[in-house]
mmCIF file of C-alpha atoms in Angstrom:
data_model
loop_
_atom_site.group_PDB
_atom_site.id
_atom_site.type_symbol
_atom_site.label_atom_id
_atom_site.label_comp_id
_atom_site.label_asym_id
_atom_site.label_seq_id
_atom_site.Cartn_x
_atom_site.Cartn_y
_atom_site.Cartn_z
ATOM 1 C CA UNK A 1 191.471 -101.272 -79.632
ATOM 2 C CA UNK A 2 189.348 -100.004 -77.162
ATOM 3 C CA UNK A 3 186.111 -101.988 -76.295
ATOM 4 C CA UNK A 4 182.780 -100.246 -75.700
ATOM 5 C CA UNK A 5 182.243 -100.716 -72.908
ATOM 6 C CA UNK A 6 185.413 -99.011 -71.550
ATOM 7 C CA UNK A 7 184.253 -95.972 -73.879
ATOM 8 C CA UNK A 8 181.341 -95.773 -72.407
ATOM 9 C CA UNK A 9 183.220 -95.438 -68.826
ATOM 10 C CA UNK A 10 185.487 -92.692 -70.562
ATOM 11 C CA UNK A 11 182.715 -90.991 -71.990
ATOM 12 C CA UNK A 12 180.516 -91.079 -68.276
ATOM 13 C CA UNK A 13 183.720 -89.896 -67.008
ATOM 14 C CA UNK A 14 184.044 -86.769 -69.335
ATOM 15 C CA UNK A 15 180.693 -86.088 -68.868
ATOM 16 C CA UNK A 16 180.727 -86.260 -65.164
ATOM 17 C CA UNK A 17 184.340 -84.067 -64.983
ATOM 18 C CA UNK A 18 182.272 -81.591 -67.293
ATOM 19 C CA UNK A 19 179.066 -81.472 -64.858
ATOM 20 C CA UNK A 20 181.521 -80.789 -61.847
ATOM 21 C CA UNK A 21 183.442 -78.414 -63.605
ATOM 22 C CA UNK A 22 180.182 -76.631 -64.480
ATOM 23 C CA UNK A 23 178.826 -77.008 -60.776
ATOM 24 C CA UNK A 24 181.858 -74.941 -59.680
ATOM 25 C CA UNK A 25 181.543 -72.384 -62.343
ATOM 26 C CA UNK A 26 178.233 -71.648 -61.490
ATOM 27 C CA UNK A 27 179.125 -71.418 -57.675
ATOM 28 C CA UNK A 28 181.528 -69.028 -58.566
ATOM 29 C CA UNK A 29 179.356 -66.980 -60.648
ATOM 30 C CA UNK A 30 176.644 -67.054 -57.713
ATOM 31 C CA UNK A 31 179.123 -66.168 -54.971
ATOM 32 C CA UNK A 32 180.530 -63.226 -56.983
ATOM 33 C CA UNK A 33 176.350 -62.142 -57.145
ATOM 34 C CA UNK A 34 176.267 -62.488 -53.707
ATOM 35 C CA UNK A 35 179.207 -60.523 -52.657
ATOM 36 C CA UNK A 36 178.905 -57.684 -54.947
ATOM 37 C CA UNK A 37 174.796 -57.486 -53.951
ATOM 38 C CA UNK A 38 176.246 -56.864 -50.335
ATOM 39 C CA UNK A 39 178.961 -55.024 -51.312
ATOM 40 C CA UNK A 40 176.059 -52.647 -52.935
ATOM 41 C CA UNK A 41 173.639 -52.797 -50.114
ATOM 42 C CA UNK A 42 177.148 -51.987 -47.739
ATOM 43 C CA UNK A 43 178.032 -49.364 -49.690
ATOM 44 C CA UNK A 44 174.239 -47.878 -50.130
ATOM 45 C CA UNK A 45 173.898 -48.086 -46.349
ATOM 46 C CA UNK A 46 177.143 -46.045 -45.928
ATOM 47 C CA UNK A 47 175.706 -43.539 -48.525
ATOM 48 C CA UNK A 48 172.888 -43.111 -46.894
ATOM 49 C CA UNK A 49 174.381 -42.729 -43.703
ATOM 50 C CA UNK A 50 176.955 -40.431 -44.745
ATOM 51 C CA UNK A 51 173.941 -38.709 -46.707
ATOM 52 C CA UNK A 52 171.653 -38.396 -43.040
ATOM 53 C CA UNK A 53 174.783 -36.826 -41.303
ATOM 54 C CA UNK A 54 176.062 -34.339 -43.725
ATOM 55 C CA UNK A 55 173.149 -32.943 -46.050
ATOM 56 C CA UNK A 56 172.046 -29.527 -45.012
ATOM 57 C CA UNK A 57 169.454 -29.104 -42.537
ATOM 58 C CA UNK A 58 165.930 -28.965 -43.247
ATOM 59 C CA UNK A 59 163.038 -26.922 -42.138
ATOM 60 C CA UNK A 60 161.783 -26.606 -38.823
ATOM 61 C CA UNK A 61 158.478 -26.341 -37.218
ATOM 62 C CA UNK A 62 157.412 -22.840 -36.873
ATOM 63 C CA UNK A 63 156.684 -21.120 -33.505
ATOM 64 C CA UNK A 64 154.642 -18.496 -32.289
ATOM 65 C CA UNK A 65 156.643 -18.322 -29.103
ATOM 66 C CA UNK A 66 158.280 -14.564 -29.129
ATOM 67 C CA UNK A 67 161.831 -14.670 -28.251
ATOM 68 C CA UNK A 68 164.589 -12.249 -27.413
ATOM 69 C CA UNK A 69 168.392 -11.967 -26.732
ATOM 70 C CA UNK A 70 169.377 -13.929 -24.199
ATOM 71 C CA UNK A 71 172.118 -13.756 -21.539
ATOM 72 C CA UNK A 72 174.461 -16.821 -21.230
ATOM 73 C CA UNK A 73 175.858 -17.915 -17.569
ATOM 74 C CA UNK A 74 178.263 -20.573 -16.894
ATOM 75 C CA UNK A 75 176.034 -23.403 -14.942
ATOM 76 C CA UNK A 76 172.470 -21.470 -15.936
ATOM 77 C CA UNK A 77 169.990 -22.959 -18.345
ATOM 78 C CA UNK A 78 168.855 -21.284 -21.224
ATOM 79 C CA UNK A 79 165.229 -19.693 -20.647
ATOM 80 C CA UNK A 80 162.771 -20.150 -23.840
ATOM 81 C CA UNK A 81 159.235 -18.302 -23.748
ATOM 82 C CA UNK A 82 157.941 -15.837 -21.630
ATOM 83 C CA UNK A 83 159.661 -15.046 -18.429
ATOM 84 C CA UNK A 84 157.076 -14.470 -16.904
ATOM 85 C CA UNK A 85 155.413 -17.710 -17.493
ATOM 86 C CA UNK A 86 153.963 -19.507 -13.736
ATOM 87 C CA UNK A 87 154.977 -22.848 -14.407
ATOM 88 C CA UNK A 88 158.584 -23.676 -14.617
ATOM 89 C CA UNK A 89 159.615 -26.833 -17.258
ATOM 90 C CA UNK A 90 163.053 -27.746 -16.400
ATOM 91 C CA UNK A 91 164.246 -29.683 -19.363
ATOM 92 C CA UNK A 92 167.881 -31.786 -19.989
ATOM 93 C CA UNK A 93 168.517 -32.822 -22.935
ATOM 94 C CA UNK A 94 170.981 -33.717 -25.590
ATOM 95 C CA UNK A 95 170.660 -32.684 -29.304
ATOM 96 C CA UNK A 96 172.178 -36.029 -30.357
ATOM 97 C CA UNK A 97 170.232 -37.934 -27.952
ATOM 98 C CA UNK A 98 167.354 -40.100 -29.684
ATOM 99 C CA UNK A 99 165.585 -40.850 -26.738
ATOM 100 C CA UNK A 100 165.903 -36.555 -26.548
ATOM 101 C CA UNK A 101 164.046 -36.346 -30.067
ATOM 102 C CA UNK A 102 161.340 -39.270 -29.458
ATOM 103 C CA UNK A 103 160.236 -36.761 -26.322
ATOM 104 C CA UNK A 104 160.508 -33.644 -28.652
ATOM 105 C CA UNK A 105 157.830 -35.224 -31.392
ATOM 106 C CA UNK A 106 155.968 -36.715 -29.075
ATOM 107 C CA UNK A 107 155.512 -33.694 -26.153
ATOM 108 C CA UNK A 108 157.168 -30.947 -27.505
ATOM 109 C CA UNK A 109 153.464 -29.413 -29.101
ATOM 110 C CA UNK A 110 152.440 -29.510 -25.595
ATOM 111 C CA UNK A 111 155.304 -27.627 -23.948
ATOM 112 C CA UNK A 112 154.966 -25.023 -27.058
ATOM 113 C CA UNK A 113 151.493 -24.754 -26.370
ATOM 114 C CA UNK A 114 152.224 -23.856 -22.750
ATOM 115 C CA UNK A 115 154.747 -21.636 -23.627
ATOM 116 C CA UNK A 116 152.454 -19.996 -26.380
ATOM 117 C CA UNK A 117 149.688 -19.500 -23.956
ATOM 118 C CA UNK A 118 151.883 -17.747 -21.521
ATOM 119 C CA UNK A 119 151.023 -20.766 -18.778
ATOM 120 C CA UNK A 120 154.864 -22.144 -18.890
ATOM 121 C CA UNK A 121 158.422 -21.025 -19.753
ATOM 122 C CA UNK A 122 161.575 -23.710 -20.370
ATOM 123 C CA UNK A 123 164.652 -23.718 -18.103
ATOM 124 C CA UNK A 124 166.869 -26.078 -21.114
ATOM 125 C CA UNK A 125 170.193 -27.863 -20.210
ATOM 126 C CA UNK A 126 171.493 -28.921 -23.118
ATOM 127 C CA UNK A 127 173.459 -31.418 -22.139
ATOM 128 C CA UNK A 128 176.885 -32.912 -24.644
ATOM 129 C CA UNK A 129 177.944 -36.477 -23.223
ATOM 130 C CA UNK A 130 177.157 -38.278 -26.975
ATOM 131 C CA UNK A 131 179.306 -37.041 -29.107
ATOM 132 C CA UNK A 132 181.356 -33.926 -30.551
ATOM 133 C CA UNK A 133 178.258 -32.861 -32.222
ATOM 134 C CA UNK A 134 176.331 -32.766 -29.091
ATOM 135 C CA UNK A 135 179.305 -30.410 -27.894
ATOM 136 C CA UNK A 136 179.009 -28.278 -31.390
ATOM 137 C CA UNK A 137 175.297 -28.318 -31.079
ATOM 138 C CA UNK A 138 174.922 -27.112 -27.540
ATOM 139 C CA UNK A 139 177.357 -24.480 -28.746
ATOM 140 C CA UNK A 140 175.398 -23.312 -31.251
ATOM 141 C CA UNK A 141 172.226 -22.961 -29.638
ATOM 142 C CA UNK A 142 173.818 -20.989 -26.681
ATOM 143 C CA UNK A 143 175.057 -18.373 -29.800
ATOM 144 C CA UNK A 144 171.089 -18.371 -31.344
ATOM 145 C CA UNK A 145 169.512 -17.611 -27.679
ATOM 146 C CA UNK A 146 172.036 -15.022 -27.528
ATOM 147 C CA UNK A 147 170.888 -13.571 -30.838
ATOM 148 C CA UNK A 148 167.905 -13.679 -30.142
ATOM 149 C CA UNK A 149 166.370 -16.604 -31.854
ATOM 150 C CA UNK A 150 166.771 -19.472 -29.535
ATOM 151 C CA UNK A 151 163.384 -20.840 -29.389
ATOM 152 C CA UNK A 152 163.456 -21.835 -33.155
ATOM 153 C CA UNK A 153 166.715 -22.816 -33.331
ATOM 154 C CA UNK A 154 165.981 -25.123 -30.328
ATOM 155 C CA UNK A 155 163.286 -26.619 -32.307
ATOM 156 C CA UNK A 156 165.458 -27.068 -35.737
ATOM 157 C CA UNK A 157 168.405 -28.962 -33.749
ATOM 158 C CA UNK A 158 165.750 -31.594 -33.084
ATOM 159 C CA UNK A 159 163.785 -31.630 -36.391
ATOM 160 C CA UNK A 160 167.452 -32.195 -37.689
ATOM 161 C CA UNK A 161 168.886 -34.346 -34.783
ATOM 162 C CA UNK A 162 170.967 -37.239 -36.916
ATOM 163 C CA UNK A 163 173.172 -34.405 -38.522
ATOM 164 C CA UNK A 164 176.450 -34.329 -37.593
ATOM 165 C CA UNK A 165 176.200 -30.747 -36.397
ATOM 166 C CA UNK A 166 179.399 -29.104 -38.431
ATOM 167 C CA UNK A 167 179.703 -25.339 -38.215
ATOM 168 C CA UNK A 168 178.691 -25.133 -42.232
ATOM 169 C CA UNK A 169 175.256 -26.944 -40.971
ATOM 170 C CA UNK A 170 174.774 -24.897 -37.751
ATOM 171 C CA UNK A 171 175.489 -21.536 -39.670
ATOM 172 C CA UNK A 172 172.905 -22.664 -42.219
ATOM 173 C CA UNK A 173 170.297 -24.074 -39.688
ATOM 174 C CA UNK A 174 170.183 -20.299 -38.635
ATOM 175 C CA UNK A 175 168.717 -19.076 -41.856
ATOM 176 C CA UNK A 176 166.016 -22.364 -42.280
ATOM 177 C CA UNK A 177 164.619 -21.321 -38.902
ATOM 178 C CA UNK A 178 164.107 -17.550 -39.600
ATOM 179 C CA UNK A 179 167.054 -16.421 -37.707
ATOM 180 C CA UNK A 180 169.966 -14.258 -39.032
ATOM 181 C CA UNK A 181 173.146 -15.670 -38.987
ATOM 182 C CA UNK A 182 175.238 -12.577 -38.725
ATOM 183 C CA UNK A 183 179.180 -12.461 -38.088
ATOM 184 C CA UNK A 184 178.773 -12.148 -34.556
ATOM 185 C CA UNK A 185 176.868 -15.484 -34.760
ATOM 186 C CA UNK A 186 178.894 -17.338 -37.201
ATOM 187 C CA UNK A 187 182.015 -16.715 -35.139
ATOM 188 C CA UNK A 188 180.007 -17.424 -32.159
ATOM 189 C CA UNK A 189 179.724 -20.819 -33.528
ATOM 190 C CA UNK A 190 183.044 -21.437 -35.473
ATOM 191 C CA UNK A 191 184.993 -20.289 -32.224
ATOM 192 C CA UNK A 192 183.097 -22.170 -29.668
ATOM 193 C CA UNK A 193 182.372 -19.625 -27.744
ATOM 194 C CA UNK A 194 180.357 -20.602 -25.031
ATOM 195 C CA UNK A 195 182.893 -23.965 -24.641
ATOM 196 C CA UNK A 196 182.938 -22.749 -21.120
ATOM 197 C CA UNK A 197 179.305 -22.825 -20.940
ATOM 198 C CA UNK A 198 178.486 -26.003 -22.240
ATOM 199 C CA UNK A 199 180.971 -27.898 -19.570
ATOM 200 C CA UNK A 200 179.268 -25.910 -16.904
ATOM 201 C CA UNK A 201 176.125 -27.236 -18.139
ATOM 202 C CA UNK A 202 177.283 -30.942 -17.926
ATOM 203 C CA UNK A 203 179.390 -30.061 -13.991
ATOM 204 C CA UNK A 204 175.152 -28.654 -12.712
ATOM 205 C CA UNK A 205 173.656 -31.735 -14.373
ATOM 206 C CA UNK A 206 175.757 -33.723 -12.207
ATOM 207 C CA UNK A 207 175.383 -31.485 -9.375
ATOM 208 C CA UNK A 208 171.789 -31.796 -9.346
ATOM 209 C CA UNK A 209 172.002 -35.804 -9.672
ATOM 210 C CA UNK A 210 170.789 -35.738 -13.813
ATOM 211 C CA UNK A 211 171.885 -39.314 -15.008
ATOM 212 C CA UNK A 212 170.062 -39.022 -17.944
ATOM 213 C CA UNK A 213 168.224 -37.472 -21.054
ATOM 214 C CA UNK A 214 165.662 -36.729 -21.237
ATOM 215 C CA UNK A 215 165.040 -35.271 -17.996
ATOM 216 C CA UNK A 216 161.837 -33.245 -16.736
ATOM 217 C CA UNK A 217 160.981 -31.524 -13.729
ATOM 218 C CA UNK A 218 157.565 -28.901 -13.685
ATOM 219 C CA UNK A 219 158.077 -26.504 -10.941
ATOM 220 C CA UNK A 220 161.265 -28.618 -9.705
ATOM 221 C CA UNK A 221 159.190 -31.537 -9.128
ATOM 222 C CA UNK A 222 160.509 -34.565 -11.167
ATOM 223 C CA UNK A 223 158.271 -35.977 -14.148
ATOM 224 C CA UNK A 224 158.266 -39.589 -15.098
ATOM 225 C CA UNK A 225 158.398 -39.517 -18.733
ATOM 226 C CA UNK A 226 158.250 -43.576 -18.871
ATOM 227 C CA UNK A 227 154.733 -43.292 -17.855
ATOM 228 C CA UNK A 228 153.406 -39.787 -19.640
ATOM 229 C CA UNK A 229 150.874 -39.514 -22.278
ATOM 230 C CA UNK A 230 150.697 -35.881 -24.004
ATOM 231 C CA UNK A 231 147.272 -35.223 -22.456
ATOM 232 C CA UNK A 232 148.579 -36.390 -18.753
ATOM 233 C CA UNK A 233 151.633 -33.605 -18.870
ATOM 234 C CA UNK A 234 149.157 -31.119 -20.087
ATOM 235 C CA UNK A 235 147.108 -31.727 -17.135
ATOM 236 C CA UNK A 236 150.546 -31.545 -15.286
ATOM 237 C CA UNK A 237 151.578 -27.951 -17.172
ATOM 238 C CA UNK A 238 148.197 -26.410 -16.131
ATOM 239 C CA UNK A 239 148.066 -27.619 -12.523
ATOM 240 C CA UNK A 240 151.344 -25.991 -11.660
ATOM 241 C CA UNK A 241 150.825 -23.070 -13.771
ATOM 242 C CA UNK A 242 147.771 -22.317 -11.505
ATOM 243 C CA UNK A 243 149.565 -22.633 -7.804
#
């Protein structure tokens, strides 16, 4: 017969193989919290991500700026605005660059406001080292300056920079910026026409020593964006629009 005491040792024993037991239960219950919270927060980020890229474009900033067909040759930049306009913005960028939309928001209402006024006109390289939607992009907006509506379209591809840039979205973007996205445009854009045109664009960039986007020259002169403020380029834009 069993004494007490070692009953007491059996029954500490129990109760401490229980406790462990229990320990480990709840670890396992907390760990399988843990992974599936990530798991959810992984698969919301992907969501979301996949979400930013593929959703239809949005709305883009309106423009007064009048525009009209324009003619596309290899290793020449599109011209937006007037024609006309005495100062010369020289702009490369990339419609997948980020750095490319930061400038955009920040001193594209002072460009359009030269170019509105009649004091500036944009030479644009769009430039497509990023990514295939750069390529698709630069594309596209070579077929809308061609139809005639390349000024707003320029300012949709930015408003809308973190899409992937598929045909579907490009043929759409048309219509949310006032343009008409007739056959001749569509297949402009499914067929990559202007391929040609968009690896000139890249060969002058290199040609004329462009490492990077963005890029800004006024009047050929090189700007250095680094160090702008809106109100400093402004001054810039209406001192060489008076030479």
């Amino acid at each position: 017969m069993s004494s007490p005491k070692n009953m007491n040792a059996r029954e500490r024993a129990r109760l401490a193989a229980e406790q462990t037991a229990a320990r480990k239960r709840d670890q396992r219950i907390l760990f399988a919290v843990i992974a599936g919270f990530v798991l959810v927060v992984v698969a919301g980020g992907i969501g979301l991500q996949a979400w930013r890229t593929n959703r239809p474009p949005s709305a883009a900033p309106s423009t007064a700026v009048s525009a009209s067909p324009v003619t596309i040759s290899n290793g020449r930049p599109i011209v937006l605005g007037s024609s006309q306009g005495p100062a010369t913005i020289t702009l490369y960028e990339d419609f997948h660059c980020p750095h490319c939309a930061e400038f955009e928001e920040q001193f594209g209402p002072v460009i359009q406001q030269a170019q509105d006024s009649g004091a500036a006109r944009v030479e644009l390289y769009p430039m497509s080292f990023i990514d295939e939607g750069s390529v698709t992009a630069a594309n596209a907006m070579a077929c809308a300056a061609e139809a005639g509506f390349g000024q707003a379209y320029y300012l949709g591809l930015f408003a809308n920079h973190t899409l992937q840039w598929s045909d579907p979205q490009l043929i759409d973007l048309a219509t949310k910026v006032g343009g008409s996205p007739t056959e001749a445009f569509k297949t402009c854009v499914t067929r990559k026409a202007h391929a040609d045109w968009v690896s000139s664009i890249n060969a002058t960039a290199d040609e004329n020593g462009v490492t990077q986007t963005p890029t800004m020259l006024i009047n050929g002169q090189p700007v250095d964006i680094a160090n702008l403020t809106p109100d400093a380029l402004k001054a810039m834009i209406t001192s060489a629009s008076q030479r």
